[in-house]
Short mmCIF file of C-alpha atoms and ligand atoms in Angstrom, two decimals:
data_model
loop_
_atom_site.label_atom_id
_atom_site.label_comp_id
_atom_site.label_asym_id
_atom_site.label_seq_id
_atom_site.Cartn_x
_atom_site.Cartn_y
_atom_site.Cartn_z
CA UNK A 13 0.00 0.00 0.00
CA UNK A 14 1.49 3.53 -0.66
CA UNK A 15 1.88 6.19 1.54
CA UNK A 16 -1.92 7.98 1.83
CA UNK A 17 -3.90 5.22 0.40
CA UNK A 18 -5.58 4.89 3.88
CA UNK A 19 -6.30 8.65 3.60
CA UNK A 20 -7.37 8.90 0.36
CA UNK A 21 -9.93 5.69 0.10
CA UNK A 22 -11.21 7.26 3.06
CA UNK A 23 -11.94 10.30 1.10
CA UNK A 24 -13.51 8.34 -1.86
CA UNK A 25 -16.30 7.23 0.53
CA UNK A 26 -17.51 10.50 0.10
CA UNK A 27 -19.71 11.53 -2.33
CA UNK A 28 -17.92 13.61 -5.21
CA UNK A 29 -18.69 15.35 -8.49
CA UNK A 30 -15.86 15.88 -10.81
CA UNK A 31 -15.16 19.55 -11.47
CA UNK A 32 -11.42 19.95 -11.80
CA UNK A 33 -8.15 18.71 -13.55
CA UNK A 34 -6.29 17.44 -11.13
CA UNK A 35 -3.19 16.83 -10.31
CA UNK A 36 -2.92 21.10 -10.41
CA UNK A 37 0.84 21.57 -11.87
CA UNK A 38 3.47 22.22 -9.47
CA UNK A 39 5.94 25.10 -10.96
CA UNK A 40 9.91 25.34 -10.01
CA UNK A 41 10.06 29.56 -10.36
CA UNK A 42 13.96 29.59 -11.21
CA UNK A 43 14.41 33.20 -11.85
CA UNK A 44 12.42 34.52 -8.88
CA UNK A 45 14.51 31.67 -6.49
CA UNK A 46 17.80 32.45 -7.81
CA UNK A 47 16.91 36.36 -7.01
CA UNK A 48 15.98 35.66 -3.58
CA UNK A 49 18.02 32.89 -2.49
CA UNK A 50 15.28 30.16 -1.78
CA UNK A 51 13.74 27.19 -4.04
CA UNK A 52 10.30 28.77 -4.60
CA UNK A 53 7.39 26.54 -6.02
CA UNK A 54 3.64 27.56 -6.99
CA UNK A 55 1.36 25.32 -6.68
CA UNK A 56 -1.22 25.96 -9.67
CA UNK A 57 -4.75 25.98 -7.92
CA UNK A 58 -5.80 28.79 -10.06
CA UNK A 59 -5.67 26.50 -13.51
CA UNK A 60 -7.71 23.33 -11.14
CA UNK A 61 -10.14 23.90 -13.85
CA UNK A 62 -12.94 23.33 -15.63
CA UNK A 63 -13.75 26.96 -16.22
CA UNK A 64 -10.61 29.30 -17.41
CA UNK A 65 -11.21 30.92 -14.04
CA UNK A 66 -10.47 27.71 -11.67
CA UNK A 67 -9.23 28.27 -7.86
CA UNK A 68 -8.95 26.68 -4.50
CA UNK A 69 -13.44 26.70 -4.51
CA UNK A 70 -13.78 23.66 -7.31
CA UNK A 71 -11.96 21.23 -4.90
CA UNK A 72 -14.24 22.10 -2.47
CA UNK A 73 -17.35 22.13 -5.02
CA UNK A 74 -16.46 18.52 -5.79
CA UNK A 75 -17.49 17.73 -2.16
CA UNK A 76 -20.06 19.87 -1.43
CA UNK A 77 -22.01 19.60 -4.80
CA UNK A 78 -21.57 15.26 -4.05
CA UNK A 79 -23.62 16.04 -1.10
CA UNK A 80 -25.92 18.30 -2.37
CA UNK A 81 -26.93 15.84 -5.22
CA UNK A 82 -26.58 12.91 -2.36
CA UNK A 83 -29.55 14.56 -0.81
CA UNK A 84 -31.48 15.06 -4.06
CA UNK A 85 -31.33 18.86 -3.64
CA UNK A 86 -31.92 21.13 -6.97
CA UNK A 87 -31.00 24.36 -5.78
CA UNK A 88 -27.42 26.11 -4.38
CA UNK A 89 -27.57 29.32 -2.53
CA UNK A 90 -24.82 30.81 -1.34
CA UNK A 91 -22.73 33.79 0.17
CA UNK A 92 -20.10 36.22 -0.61
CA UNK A 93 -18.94 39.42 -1.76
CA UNK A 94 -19.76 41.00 -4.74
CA UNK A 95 -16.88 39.90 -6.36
CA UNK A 96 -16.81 36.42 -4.56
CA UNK A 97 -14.97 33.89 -6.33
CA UNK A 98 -16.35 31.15 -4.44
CA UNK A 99 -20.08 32.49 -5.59
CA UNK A 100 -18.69 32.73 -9.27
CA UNK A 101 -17.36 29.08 -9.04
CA UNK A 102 -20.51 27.66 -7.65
CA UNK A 103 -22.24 29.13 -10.37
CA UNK A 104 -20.30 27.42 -12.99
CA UNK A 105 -20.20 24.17 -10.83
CA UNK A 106 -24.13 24.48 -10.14
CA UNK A 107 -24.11 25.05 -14.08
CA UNK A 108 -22.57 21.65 -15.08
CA UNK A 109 -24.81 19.28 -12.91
CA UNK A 110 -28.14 20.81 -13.87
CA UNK A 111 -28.75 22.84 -10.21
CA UNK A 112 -30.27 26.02 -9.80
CA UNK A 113 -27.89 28.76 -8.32
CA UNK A 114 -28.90 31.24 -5.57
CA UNK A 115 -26.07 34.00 -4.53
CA UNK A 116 -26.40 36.28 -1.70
CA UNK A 117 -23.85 38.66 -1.99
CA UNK A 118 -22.80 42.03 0.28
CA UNK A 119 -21.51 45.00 -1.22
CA UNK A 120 -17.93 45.51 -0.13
CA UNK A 121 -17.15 48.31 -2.73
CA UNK A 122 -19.29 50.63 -3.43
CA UNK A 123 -18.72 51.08 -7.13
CA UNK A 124 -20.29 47.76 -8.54
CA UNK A 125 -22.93 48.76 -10.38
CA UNK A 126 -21.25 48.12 -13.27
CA UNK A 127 -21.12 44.40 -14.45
CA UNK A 128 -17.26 43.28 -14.10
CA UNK A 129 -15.05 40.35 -13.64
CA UNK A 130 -16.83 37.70 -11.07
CA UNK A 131 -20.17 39.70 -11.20
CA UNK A 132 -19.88 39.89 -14.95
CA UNK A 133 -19.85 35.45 -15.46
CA UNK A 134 -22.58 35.33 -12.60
CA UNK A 135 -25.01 37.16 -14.38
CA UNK A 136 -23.75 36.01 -17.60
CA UNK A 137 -24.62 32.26 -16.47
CA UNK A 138 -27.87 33.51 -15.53
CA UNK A 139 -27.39 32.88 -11.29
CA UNK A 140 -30.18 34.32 -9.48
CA UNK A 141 -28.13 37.23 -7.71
CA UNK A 142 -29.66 39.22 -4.54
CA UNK A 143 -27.73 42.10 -3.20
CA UNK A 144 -27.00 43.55 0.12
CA UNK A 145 -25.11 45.90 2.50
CA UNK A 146 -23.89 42.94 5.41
CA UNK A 147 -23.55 39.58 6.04
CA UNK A 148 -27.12 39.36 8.17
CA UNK A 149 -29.09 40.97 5.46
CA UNK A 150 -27.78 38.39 3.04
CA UNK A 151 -28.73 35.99 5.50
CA UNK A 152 -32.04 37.34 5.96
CA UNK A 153 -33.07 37.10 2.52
CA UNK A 154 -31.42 33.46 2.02
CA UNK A 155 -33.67 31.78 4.63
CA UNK A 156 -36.56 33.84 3.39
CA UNK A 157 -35.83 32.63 -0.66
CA UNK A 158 -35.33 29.08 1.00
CA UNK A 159 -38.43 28.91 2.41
CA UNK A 160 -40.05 30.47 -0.60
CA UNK A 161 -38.50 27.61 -2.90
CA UNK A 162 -39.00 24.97 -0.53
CA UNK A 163 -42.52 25.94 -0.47
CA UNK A 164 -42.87 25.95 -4.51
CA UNK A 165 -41.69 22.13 -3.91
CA UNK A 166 -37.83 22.98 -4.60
CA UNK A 167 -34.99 21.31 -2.15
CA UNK A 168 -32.21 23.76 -1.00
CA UNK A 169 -28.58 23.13 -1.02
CA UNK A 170 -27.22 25.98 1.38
CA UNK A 171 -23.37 25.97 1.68
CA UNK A 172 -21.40 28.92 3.67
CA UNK A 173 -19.23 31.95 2.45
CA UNK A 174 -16.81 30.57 0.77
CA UNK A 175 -17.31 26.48 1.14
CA UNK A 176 -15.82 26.64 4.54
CA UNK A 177 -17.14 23.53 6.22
CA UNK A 178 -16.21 20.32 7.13
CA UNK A 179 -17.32 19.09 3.71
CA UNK A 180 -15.67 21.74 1.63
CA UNK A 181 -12.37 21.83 3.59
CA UNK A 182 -11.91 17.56 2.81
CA UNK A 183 -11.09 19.15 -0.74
CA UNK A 184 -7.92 20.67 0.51
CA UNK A 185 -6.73 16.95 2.29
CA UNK A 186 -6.84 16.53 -1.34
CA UNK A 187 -4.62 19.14 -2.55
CA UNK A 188 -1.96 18.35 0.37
CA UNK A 189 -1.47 14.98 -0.19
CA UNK A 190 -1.28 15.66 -4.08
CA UNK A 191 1.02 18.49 -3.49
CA UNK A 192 3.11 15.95 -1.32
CA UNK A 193 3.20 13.24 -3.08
CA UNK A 194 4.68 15.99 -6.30
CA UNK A 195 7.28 17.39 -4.22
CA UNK A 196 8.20 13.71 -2.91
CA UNK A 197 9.95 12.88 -6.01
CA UNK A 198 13.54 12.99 -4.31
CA UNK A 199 11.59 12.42 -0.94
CA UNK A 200 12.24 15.99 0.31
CA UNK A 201 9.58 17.97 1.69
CA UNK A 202 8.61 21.57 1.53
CA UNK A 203 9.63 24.02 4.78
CA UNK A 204 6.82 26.10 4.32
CA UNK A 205 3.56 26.30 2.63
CA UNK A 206 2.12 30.28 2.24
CA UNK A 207 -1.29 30.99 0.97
CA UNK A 208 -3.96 33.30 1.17
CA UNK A 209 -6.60 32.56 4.09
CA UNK A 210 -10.24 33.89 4.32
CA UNK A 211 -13.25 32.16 4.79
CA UNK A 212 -10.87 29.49 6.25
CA UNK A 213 -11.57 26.14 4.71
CA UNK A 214 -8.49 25.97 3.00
CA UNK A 215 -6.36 26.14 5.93
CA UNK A 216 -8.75 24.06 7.81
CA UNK A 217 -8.26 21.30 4.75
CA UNK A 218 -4.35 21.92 4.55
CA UNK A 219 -3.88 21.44 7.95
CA UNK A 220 -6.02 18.55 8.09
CA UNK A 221 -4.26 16.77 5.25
CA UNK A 222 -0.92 17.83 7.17
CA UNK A 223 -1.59 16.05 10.39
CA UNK A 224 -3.18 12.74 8.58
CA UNK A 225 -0.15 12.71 6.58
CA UNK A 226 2.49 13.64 9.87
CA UNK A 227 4.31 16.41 7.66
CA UNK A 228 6.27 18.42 8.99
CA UNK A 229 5.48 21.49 6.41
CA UNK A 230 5.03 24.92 8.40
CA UNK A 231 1.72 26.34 6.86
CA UNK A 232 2.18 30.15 7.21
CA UNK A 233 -1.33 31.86 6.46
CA UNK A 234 -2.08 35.37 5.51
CA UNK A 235 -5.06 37.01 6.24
CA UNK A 236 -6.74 38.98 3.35
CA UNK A 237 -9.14 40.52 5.96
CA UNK A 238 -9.41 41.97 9.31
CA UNK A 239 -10.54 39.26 11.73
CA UNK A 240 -10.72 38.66 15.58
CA UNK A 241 -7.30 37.49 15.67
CA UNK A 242 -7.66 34.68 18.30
CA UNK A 243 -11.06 33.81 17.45
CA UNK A 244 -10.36 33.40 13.69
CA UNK A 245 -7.70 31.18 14.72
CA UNK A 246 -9.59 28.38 17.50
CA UNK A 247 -12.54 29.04 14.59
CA UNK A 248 -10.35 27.46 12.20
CA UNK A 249 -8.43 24.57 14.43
CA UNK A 250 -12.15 23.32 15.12
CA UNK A 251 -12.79 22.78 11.63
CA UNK A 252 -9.72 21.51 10.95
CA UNK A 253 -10.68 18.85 13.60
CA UNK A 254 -14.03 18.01 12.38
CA UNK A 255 -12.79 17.65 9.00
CA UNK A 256 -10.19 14.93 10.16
CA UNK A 257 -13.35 13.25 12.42
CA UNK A 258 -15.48 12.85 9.59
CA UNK A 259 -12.07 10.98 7.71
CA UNK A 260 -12.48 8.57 10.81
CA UNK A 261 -8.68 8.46 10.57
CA UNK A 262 -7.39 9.36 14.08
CA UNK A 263 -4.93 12.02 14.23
CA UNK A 264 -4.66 15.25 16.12
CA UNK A 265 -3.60 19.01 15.86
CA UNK A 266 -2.42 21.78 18.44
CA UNK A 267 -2.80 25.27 18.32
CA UNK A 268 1.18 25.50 17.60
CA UNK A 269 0.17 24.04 13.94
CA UNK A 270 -1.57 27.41 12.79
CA UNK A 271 0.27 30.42 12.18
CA UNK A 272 -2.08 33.39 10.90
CA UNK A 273 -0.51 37.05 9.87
CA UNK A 274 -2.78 39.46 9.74
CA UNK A 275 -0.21 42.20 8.97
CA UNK A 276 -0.27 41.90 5.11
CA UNK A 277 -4.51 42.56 4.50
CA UNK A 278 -4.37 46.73 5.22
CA UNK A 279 -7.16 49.05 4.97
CA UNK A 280 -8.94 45.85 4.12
CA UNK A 281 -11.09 43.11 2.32
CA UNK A 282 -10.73 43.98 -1.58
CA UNK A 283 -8.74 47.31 -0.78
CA UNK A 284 -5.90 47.37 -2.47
CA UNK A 285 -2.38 48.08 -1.19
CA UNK A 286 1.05 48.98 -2.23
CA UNK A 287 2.93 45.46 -1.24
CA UNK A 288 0.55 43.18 -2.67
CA UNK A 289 0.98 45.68 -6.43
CA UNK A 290 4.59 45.36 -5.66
CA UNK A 291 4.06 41.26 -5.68
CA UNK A 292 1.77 40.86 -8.39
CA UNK A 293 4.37 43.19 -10.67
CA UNK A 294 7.18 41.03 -9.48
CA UNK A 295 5.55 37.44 -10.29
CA UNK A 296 4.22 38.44 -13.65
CA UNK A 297 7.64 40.78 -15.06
CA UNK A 298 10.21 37.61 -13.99
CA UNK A 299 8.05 34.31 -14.10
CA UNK A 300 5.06 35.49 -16.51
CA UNK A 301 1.99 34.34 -14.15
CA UNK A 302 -0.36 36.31 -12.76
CA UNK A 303 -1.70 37.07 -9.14
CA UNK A 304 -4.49 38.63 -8.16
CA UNK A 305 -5.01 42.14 -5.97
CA UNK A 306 -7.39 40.57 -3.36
CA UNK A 307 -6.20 37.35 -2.14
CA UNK A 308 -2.64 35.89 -3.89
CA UNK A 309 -1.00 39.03 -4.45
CA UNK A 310 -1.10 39.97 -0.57
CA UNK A 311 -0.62 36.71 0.30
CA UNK A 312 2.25 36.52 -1.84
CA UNK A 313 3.40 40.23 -0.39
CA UNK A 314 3.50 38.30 2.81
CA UNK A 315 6.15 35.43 1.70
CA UNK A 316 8.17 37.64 -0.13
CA UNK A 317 8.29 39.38 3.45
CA UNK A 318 9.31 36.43 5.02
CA UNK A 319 12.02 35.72 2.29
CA UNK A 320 13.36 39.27 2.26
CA UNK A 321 13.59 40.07 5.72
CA UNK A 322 15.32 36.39 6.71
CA UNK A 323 12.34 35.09 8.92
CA UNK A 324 12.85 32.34 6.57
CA UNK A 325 16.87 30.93 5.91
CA UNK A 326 18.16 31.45 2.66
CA UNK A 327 17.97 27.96 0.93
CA UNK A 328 14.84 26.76 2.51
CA UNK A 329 11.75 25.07 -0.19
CA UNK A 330 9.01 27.23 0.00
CA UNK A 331 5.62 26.38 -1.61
CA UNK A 332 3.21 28.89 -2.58
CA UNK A 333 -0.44 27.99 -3.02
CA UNK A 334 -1.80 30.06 -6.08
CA UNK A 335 -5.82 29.82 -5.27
CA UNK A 336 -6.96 31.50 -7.87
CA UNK A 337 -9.13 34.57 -8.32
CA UNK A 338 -7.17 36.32 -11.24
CA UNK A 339 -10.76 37.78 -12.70
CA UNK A 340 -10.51 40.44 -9.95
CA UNK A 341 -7.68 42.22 -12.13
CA UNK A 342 -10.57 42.85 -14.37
CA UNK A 343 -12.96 44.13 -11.58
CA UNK A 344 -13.74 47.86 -10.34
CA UNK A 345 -10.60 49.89 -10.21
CA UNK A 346 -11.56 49.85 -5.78
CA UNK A 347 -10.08 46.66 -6.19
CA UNK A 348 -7.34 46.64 -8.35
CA UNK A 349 -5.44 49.58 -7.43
CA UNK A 350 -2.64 51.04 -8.87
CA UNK A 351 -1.96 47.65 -11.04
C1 PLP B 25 -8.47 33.43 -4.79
C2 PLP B 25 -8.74 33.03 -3.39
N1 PLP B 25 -7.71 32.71 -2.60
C3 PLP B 25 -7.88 32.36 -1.32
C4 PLP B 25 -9.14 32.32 -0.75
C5 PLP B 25 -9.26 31.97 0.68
O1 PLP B 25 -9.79 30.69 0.86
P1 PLP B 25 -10.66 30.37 2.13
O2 PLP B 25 -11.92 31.18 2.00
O3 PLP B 25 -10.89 28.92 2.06
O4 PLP B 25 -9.89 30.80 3.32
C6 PLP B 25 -10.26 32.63 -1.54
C7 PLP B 25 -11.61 32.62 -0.96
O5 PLP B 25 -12.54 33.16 -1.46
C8 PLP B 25 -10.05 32.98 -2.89
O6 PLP B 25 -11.08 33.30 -3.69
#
């Protein structure tokens, strides 16, 4: 038996609809490495597919569109920001197995009334789309169209901002195991992981699939938003947990396995800011790829703090997780800045 078959035909028991093209490529960055003195990888979550627009949401779609069609449901809703990429993916995912999408989103930026970028494909694909001003209202008007649809003999699917459950986060035991298994090659693994954490499945899935598989990767996640620092954190470990429960596979985590900076995110949630421009100029003038001003690019502002300023040794293997969201250098200039 190899390594994480005992994970993985766990994770088969699940029910699953295939979305993406997986294994995502894993990319050696040579020019940026030699330039700042570490081995540098990206991790291609942005091209998981099927859409040209792909990103760390279709791993979690596979899971939480299996259940939804597991429980004979014909209807999504779900959350997010205007210019949510999880509520664009859905859309497209919801599109390819015949369900009926719902989106709820908040207005972050005030200058959306103009169809752009994530908003643009929603519409395009012909989502229902309900807008607010917070989180509550959204939620408000979800539980009243539920009940509405329910009552016109529909069955509702609801699944949170950004996929973040226990379902949704399985998807990301996934992508560190594959990631693993890439990198294991010449049986070395990486020192650190960076990515870009929000809703908080991903993390919750990556450091799942780090304690099932005993790595000894440090996961360094950067906050794209302003949080309750300690509460975002024991919010996350607890999902983390119930995502390895419902594996069955025992294994454990302590609060010494999450490391959150929330130093990179300034003034805030789809604001841009002069470090994360800096990084998405850098990655696309010496490697050619692209980041994105909301989530990669400060993410990616926060490793190439790390790097620069020696918190990590010269020579170390870093891996960066590229989730996606590269449509929002298309959206409303509040997002993109100076780019
Ligand atoms: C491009 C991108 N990167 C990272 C994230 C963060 O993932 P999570 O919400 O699972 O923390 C998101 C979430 O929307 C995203 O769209």
């Amino acid at each position: 038996m190899k390594k994480f078959d005992h994970i993985k035909n766990r994770l088969t028991a699940f029910p699953k609809v295939k979305l993406g093209a997986y294994p995502t490529p894993l990319h050696y960055l040579p020019r940026l490495s030699s330039q700042l003195g570490v081995e540098i990888y990206l991790k291609r979550e942005d091209l998981s597919g099927f859409s040209p627009f792909g990103g760390n949401k279709i791993r979690k779609l596979e899971y939480l569109l299996g259940d939804a069609l597991k429980n004979n449901c014909d209807t999504v809703i779900t959350f997010g920001a205007t210019q949510s990429n999880h509520a664009m993916q859905t859309v497209t995912a919801c599109r390819k197995y015949g369900l009926s999408p719902h989106l709820f989103l908040r207005r972050v930026i005030k200058e959306d009334t103009e169809l752009r970028a994530n908003l643009l494909i929603d519409n395009l694909m012909g989502a229902d789309v309900h807008y607010s001003a917070s989180r509550e209202e959204s939620q408000k008007q979800a539980e009243q169209s539920a009940a509405r649809l329910e009552q016109e003999g529909h069955r509702c699917y609801i699944i949170p901002g950004g996929g973040s459950n226990e379902i949704g986060a399985a998807g990301f035991i996934d992508a560190f195991i594959e990631l693993t298994e890439q990198l294991s090659a010449d049986n070395s693994e990486p020192d650190y992981l960076f990515h870009a954490t929000g809703s908080g499945g991903t993390l919750a899935g990556l450091l799942a699939g780090k304690s099932l598989s005993a790595s000894s990767v440090k996961i360094i996640s950067i906050a794209v938003g302003e949080k309750d620092t300690n509460a975002y954190a024991e919010t996350i470990l607890d999902l983390a947990r119930r995502t390895i429960a419902s594996t069955g596979i025992p294994a454990d985590l302590s609060a010494g396995d999450i490391h959150i900076d929330h130093n990179f995110y300034r003034p805030g949630y789809e604001m841009p800011n002069d470090s994360a421009t800096e990084a998405i100029h850098l990655l696309a003038r010496t490697e050619g790829i692209l980041l994105d001003p909301v989530y990669t690019g400060k993410a990616f502002a926060g490793m190439l703090h790390y790097i620069r300023s020696r918190i990590i040794p010269q020579g170390s293997r870093v891996v960066f997780l590229h989730t996606g969201g590269t449509l929002a250098l298309f959206a409303e200039k509040a997002i993109t800045g100076d780019l």
